[in-house]
Coordinates of C-alpha atoms in Angstrom, one line a residue:
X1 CA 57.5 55.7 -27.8
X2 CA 58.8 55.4 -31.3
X3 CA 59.6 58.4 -33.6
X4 CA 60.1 58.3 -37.1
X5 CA 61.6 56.1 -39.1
X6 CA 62.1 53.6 -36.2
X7 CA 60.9 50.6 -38.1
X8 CA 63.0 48.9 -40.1
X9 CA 62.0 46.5 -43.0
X10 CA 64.3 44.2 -45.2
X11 CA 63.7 42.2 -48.4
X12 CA 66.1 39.3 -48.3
X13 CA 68.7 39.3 -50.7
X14 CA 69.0 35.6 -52.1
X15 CA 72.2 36.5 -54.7
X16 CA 74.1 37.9 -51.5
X17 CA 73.3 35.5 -49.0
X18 CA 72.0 32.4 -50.3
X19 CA 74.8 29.7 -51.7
X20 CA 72.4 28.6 -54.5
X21 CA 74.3 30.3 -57.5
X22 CA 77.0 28.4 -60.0
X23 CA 79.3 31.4 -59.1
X24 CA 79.0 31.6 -55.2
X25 CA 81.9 32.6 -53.1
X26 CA 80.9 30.5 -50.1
X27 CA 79.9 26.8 -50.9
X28 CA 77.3 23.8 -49.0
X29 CA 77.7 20.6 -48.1
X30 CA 75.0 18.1 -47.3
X31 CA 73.3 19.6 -44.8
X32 CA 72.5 22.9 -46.4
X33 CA 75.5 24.5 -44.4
X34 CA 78.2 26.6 -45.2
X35 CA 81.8 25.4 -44.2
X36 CA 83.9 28.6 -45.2
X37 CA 85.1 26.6 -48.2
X38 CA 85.2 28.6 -51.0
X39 CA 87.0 26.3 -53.4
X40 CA 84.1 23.6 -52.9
X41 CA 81.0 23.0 -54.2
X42 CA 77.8 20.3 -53.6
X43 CA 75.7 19.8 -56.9
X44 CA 72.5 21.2 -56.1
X45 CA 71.0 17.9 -56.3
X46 CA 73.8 16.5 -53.5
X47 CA 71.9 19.1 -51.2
X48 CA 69.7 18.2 -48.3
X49 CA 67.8 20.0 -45.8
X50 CA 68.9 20.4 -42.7
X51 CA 67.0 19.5 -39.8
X52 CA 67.1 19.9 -36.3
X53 CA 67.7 17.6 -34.0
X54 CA 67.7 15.0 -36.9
X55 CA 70.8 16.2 -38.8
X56 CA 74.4 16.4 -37.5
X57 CA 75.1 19.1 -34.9
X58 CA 77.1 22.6 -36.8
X59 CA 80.4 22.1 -37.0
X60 CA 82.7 25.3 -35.6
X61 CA 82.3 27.9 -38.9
X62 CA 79.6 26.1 -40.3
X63 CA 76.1 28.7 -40.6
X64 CA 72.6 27.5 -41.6
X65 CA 72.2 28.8 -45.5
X66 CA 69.2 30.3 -46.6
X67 CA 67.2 29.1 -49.7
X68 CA 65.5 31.3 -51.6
X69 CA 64.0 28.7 -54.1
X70 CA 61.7 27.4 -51.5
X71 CA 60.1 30.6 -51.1
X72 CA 58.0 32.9 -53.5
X73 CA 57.9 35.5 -51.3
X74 CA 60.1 36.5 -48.4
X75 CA 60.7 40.1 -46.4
X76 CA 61.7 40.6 -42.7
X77 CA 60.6 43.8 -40.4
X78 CA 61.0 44.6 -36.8
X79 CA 60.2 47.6 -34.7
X80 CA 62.2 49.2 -31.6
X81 CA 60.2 47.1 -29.1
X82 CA 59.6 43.0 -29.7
X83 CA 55.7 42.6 -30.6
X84 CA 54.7 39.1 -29.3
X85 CA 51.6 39.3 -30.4
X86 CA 49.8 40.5 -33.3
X87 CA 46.9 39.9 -36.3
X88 CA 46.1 40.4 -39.6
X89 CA 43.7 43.1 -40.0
X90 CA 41.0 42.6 -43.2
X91 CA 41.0 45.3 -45.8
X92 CA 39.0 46.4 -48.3
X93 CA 41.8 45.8 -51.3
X94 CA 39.7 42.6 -51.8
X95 CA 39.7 38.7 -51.4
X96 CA 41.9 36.1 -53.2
X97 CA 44.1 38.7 -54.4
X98 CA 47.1 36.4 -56.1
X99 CA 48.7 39.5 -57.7
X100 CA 52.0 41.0 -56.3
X101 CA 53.5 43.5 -55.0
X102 CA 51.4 42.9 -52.7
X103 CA 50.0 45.1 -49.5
X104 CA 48.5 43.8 -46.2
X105 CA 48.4 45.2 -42.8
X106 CA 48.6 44.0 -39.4
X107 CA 48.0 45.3 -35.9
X108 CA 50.3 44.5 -33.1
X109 CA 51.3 45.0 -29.2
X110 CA 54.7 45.7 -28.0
X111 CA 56.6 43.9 -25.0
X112 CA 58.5 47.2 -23.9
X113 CA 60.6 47.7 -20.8
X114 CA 58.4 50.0 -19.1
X115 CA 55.0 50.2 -19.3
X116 CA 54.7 53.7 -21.0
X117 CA 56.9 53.0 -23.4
X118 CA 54.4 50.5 -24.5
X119 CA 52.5 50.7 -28.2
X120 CA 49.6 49.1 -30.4
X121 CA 51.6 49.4 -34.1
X122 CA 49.1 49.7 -37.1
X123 CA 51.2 48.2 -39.9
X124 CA 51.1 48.8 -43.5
X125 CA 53.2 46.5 -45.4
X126 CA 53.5 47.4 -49.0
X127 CA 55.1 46.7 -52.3
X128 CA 55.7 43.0 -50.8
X129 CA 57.6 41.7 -54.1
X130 CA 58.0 38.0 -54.9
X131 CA 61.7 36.5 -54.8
X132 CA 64.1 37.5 -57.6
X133 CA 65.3 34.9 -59.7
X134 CA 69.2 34.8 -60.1
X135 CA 70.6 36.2 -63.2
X136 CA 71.9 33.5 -65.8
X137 CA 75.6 33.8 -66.4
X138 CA 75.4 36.4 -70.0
X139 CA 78.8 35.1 -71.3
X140 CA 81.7 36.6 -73.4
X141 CA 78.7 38.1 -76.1
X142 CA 77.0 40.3 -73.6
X143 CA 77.1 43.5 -74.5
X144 CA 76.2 45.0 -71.0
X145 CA 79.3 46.2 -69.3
X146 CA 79.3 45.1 -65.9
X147 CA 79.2 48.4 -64.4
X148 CA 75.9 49.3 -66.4
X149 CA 74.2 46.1 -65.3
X150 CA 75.3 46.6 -61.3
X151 CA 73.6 50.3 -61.9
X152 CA 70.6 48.1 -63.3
X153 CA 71.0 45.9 -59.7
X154 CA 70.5 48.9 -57.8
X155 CA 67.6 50.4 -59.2
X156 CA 65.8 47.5 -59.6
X157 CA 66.3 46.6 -56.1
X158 CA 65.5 50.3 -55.2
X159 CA 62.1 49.9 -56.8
X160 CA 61.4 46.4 -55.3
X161 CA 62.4 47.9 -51.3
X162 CA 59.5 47.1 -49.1
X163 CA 57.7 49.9 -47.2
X164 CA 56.4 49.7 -43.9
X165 CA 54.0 53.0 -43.1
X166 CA 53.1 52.1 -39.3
X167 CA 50.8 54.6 -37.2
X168 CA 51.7 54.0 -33.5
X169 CA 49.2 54.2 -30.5
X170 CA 50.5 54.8 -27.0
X171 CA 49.5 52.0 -24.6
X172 CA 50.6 51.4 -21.0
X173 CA 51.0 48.9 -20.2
X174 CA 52.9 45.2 -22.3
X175 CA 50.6 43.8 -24.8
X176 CA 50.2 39.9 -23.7
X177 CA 47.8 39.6 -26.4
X178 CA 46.1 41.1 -29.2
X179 CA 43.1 40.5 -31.9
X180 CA 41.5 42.4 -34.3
X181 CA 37.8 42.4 -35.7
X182 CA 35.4 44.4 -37.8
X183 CA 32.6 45.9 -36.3
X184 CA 30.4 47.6 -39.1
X185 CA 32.1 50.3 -40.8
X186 CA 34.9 50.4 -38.0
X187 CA 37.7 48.0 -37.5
X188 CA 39.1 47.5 -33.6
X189 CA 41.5 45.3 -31.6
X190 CA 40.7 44.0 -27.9
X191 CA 44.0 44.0 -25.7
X192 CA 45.3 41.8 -23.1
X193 CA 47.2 44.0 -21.1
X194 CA 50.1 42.8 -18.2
X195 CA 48.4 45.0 -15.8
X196 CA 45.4 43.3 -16.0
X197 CA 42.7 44.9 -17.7
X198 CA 41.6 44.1 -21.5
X199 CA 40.9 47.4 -23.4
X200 CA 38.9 47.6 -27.0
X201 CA 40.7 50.4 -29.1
X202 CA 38.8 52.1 -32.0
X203 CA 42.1 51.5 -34.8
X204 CA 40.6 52.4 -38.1
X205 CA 41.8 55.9 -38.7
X206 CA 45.1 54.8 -37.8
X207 CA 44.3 52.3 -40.8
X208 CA 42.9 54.7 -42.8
X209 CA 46.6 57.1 -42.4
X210 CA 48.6 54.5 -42.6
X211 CA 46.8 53.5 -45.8
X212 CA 47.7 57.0 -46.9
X213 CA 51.1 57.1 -45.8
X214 CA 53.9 57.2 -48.9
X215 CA 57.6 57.1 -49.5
X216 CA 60.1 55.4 -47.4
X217 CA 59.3 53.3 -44.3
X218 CA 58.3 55.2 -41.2
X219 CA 56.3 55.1 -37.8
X220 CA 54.0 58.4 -36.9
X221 CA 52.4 58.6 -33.5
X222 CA 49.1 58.9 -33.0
X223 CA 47.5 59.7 -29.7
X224 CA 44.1 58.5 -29.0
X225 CA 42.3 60.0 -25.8
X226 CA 41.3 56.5 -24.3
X227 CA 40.0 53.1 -25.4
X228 CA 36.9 52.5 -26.3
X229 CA 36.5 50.4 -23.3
X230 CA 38.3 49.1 -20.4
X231 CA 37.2 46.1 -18.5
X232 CA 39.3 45.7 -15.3
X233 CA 38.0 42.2 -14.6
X234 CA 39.5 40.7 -11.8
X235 CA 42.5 42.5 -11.8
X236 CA 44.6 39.7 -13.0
X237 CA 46.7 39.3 -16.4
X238 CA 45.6 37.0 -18.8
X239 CA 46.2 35.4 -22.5
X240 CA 42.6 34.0 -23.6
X241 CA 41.5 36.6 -26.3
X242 CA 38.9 35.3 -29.1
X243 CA 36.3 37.4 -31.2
X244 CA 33.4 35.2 -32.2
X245 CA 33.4 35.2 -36.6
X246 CA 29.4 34.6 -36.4
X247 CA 28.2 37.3 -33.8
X248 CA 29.3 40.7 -34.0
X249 CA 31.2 42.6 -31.3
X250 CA 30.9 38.6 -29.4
X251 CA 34.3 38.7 -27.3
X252 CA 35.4 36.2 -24.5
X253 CA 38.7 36.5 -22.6
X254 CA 40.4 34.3 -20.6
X255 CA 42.9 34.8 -17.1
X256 CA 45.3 33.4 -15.3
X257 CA 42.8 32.6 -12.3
X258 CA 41.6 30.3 -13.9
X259 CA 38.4 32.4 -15.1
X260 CA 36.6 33.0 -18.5
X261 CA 34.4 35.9 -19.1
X262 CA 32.0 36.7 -21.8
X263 CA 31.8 39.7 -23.5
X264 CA 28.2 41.1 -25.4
X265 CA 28.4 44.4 -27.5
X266 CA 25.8 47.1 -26.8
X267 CA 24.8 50.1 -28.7
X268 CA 27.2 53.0 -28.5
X269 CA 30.5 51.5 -28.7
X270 CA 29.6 49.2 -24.8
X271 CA 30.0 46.0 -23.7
X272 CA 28.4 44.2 -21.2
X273 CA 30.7 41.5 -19.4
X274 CA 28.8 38.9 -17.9
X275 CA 29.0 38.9 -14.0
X276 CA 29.1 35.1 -13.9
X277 CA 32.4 33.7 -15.6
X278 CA 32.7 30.2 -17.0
X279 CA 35.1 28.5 -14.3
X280 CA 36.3 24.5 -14.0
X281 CA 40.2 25.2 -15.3
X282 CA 42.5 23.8 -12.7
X283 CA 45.0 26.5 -13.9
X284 CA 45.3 29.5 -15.6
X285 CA 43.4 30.2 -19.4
X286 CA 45.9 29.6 -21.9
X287 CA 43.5 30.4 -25.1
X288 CA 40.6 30.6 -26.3
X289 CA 38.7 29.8 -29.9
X290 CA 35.1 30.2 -31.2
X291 CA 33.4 28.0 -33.2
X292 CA 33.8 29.2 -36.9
X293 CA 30.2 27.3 -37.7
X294 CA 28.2 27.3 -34.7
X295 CA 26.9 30.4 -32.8
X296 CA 28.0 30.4 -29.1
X297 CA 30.1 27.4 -29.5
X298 CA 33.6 27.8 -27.8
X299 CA 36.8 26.0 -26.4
X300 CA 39.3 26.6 -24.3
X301 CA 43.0 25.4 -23.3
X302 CA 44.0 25.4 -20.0
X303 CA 47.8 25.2 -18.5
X304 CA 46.0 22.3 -15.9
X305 CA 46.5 20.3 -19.5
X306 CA 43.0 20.1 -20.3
X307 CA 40.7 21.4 -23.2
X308 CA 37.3 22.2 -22.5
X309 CA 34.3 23.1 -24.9
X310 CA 31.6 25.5 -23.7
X311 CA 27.7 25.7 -24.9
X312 CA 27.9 29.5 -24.1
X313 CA 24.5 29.9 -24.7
X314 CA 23.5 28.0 -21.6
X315 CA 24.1 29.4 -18.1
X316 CA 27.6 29.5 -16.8
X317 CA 27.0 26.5 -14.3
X318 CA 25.7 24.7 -16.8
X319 CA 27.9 25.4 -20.0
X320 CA 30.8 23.1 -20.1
X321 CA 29.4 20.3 -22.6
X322 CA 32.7 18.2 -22.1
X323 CA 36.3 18.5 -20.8
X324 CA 39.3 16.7 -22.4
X325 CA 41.1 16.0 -19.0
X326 CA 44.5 15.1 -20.2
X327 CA 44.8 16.6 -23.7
X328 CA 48.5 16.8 -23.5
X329 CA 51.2 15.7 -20.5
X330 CA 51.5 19.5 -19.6
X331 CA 50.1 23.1 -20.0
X332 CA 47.9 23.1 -23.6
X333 CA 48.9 26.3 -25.0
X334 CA 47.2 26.9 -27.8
X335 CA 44.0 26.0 -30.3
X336 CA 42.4 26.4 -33.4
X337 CA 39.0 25.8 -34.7
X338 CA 39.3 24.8 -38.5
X339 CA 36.8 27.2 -40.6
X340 CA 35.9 24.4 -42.8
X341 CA 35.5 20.9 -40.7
X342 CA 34.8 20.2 -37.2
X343 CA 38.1 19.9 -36.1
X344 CA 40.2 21.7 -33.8
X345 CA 44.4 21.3 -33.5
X346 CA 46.3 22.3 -30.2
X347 CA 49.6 22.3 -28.9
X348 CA 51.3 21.8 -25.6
X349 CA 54.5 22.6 -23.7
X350 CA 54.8 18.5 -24.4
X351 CA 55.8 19.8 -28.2
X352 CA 52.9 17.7 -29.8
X353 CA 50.3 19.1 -32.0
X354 CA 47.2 17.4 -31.7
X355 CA 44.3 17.2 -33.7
X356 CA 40.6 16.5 -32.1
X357 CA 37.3 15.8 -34.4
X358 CA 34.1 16.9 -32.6
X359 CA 32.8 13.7 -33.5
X360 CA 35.1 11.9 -31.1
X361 CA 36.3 14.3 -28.5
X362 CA 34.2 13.4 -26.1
X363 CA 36.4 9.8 -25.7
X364 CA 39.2 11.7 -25.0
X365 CA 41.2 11.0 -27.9
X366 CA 42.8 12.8 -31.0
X367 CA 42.5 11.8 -34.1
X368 CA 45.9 12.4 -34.9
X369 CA 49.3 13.4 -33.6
X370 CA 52.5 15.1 -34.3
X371 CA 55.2 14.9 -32.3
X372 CA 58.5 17.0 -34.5
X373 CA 59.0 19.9 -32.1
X374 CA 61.7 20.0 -29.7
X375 CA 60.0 23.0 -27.2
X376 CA 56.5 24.3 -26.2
X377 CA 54.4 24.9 -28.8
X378 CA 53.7 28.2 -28.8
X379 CA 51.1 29.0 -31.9
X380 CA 48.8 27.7 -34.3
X381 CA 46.6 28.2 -37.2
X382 CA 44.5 26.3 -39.1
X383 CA 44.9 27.9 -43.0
X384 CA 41.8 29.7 -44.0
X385 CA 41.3 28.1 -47.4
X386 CA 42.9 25.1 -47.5
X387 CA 40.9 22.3 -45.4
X388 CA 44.1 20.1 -43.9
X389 CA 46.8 22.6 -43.6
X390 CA 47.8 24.2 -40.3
X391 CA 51.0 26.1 -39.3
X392 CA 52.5 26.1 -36.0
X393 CA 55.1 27.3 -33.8
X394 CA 57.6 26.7 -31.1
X395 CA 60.3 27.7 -28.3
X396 CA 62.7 25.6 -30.6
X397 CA 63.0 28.5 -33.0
X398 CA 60.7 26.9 -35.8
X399 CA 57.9 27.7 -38.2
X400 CA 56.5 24.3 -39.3
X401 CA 53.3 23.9 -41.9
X402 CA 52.0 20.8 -42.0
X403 CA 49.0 19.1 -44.0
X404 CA 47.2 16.6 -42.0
X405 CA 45.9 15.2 -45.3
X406 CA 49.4 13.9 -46.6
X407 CA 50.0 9.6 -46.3
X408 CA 52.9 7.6 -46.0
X409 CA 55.1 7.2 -48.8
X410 CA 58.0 4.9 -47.9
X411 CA 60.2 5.9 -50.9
X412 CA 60.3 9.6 -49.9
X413 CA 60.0 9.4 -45.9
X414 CA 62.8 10.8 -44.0
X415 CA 63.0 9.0 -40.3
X416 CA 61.9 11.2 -37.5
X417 CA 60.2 13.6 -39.7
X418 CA 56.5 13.2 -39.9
X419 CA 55.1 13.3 -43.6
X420 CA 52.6 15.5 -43.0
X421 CA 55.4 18.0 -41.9
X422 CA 55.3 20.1 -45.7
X423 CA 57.7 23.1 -44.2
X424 CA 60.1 24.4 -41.6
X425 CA 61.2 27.6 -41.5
X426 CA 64.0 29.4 -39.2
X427 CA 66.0 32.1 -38.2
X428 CA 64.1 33.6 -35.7
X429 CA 64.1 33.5 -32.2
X430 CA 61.6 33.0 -30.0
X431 CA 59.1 32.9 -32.6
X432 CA 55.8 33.5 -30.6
X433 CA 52.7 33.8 -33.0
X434 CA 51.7 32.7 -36.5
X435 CA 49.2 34.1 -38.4
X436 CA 47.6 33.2 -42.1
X437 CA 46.5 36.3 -44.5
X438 CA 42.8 35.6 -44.8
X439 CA 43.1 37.3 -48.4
X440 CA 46.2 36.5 -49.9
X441 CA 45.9 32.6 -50.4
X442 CA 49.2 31.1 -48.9
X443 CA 50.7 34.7 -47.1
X444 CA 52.1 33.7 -43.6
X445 CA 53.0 36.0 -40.4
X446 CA 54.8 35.1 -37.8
X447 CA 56.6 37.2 -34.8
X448 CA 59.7 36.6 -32.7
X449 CA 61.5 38.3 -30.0
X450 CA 63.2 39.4 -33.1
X451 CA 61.3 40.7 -35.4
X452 CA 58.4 39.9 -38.1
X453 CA 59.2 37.6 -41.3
X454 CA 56.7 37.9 -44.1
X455 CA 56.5 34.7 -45.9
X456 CA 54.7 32.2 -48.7
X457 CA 56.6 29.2 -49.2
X458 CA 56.7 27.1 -53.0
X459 CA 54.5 24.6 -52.1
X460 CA 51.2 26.5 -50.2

């Protein structure tokens, strides 16, 4: 269980680590990589990005460089146990907010040794500043002394310090899964425990406290009697968790036999679970998605390599309206239903991200696809404004955002890249989930075995 203070959170430091500065002691070359050199430099517009698999392998010294130009905002966290799954949780601070600092707040699940050392983490993040521009050389007039201007440095980089105020709730149990909704006047998450039960847990006070919470970065337990409810299901872990945006307290979870089960909320903080599950998966429920636009609408991936859409408004024997048999060469991991168009994007242990239309899914084919990554795809999202951009990611250690909207240009095309690939970020491992702020336009959130990065790139 985490005491105080156990939560550590780190705004990235682009003059100390970043090779991007006239004066750097540690120089690039054209791979964006730094060969221990300090007597040579590449002219910034020499530099090129590296990419894996595509540019030349690291040479024995040589370390990937950060860029702090490409991002506007950038800040890494992690906690004592890896969270590899979490969401955003919507406030009440207001939509489109553009303005920074900046304050969101997340919920997550912990992946702990033992299962009662196990945790759902309510996260504030707060005073989330935008990236620093690098000081302009002030010359032989400057009338600052260097020692006042490195006291200048330090407060300034005291006052810009990210805070993470986190309210922790003891769970047994890992977290395979995790999603958050807002029912009323409450907010809660549904669970997808390894022990194989999914529990709904009442989070909003620990919102409300952590909302509350001031000065330095910190975790305080709080312990909550029980869930609100506890559905034991078959007994079987699982990793299909989606609430429905159109119907309230709507809930449908998936398992690795193969089963999906329907959740309906009653009055007094129940659910009913249907006794009839939707079954035709070969193999076990990968995830799940509702329809953003149409009530009772949902689809689901399936490690047998299939996706399948449901009518869940008809009977269970009867609500499969058509199944994409193979949707990718392997297990289809994950899905996402774009809020704004009938279109859905998933991704497969094959690496490929595909994207299927409504309109033509029932042929069996996408409409497009992107073959970049070099592992399973494990997460993606469509973004929540902006109509043909999605972000995804995989076991090869990268972020990728992409806008299915961009064509061919021959001049600027780069060979093996896609051009609809607008982003890759790295330096994670293991980066297991990605997650869009639904009210700061452009804010990404992605978790790895470790840690969180906090990001929103130049050109989203």
């Amino acid at each position: 269980m985490s005491g105080e203070n156990d939560v550590e959170m780190h705004e990235e430091e682009p003059v100390e680590e970043v090779d991007d500065s006239d004066d750097s002691e540690e120089s690039e070359d054209d791979d964006d990589v730094d060969t221990g050199d300090e007597d040579e430099e590449t002219p910034e517009n020499q530099r090129q990005a590296y990419i894996p698999g595509l540019s030349r392998p690291l040479k024995k010294g040589e370390e990937l460089d950060f860029d702090p130009s490409a991002y506007k905002v950038f800040h890494s966290f992690n906690s004592d146990w890896p969270c590899l799954s979490f969401d955003v949780v919507k406030d009440g601070l207001g939509d489109n907010r553009t303005q920074f600092p900046a304050e969101c707040y997340i919920v997550s699940g912990t992946q702990a040794d033992k299962p009662r050392d196990n945790e759902i983490i309510v996260m504030g993040l707060k005073n989330l500043s935008t990236m620093r521009k690098q000081k302009e050389n002030k010359g032989d007039d400057s009338d600052t002394s260097e020692d006042e201007s490195d006291d200048e440095d330090e407060e300034q980089s005291k006052k810009r310090e990210p805070k993470m105020h986190a309210v922790s709730i003891p769970h047994y149990g890992g977290i395979n899964r995790i999603r958050a909704d807002r029912l009323g006047d409450s907010t809660v998450c549904a669970c997808w425990s390894d022990q194989g039960r999914v529990q709904v847990w009442n989070i909003t006070d620990a919102l409300n406290y952590s909302h509350g919470m001031s000065g330095e970065s910190k975790t305080e337990v709080q312990k909550i009697d029980r869930p609100l409810f506890t559905n034991n299901g078959s007994g079987k872990e699982g990793y299909g968790l989606a609430w429905s945006s159109l119907k309230t307290g709507d809930l449908a979870t998936g398992d690795i036999i193969k089963k999906i089960y329907l959740w309906q909320m009653k009055e007094g903080g129940q659910w009913a679970v249907g006794a009839n599950p939707l079954t035709g998966h070969k193999k076990s429920v990968e995830d799940l998605a509702w329809s953003p636009t149409e009530t009772g609408l949902l689809t689901s991936a399936s490690a047998d390599g299939s996706i399948k859409l449901w009518d869940t408004r008809a009977t269970p024997k009867d609500a499969c309206v058509y199944t994409v048999q193979k949707a990718h060469e392997s297990d289809v991991n994950v899905i996402s239903w774009n809020r704004h168009e009938n279109l859905i994007v998933s991704g497969g242990d094959d690496g490929e991200l595909k994207i299927w239309s409504l309109k033509t899914i029932q042929f069996g084919q996408p409409v497009a696809v992107f073959k970049y990554h070099n592992g399973p795809i494990t997460s993606v999202e469509w973004h929540p404004d902006e109509t043909t951009t999605f972000m995804a990611s995989g076991e090869d250690d990268q972020t990728t955002i992409w806008d299915i909207a961009t064509e061919a240009d021959g001049q600027t095309n780069i060979e093996g890249v896609p051009p609809q690939l607008m982003f890759v970020h790295m330096g994670q491992k293991e980066v297991k989930e990605v997650h869009w702020h639904p009210q700061i336009p452009g804010l990404a959130v992605n978790t790895s075995i470790d840690g969180f990065n906090v990001f929103k790139t130049i050109n989203i």
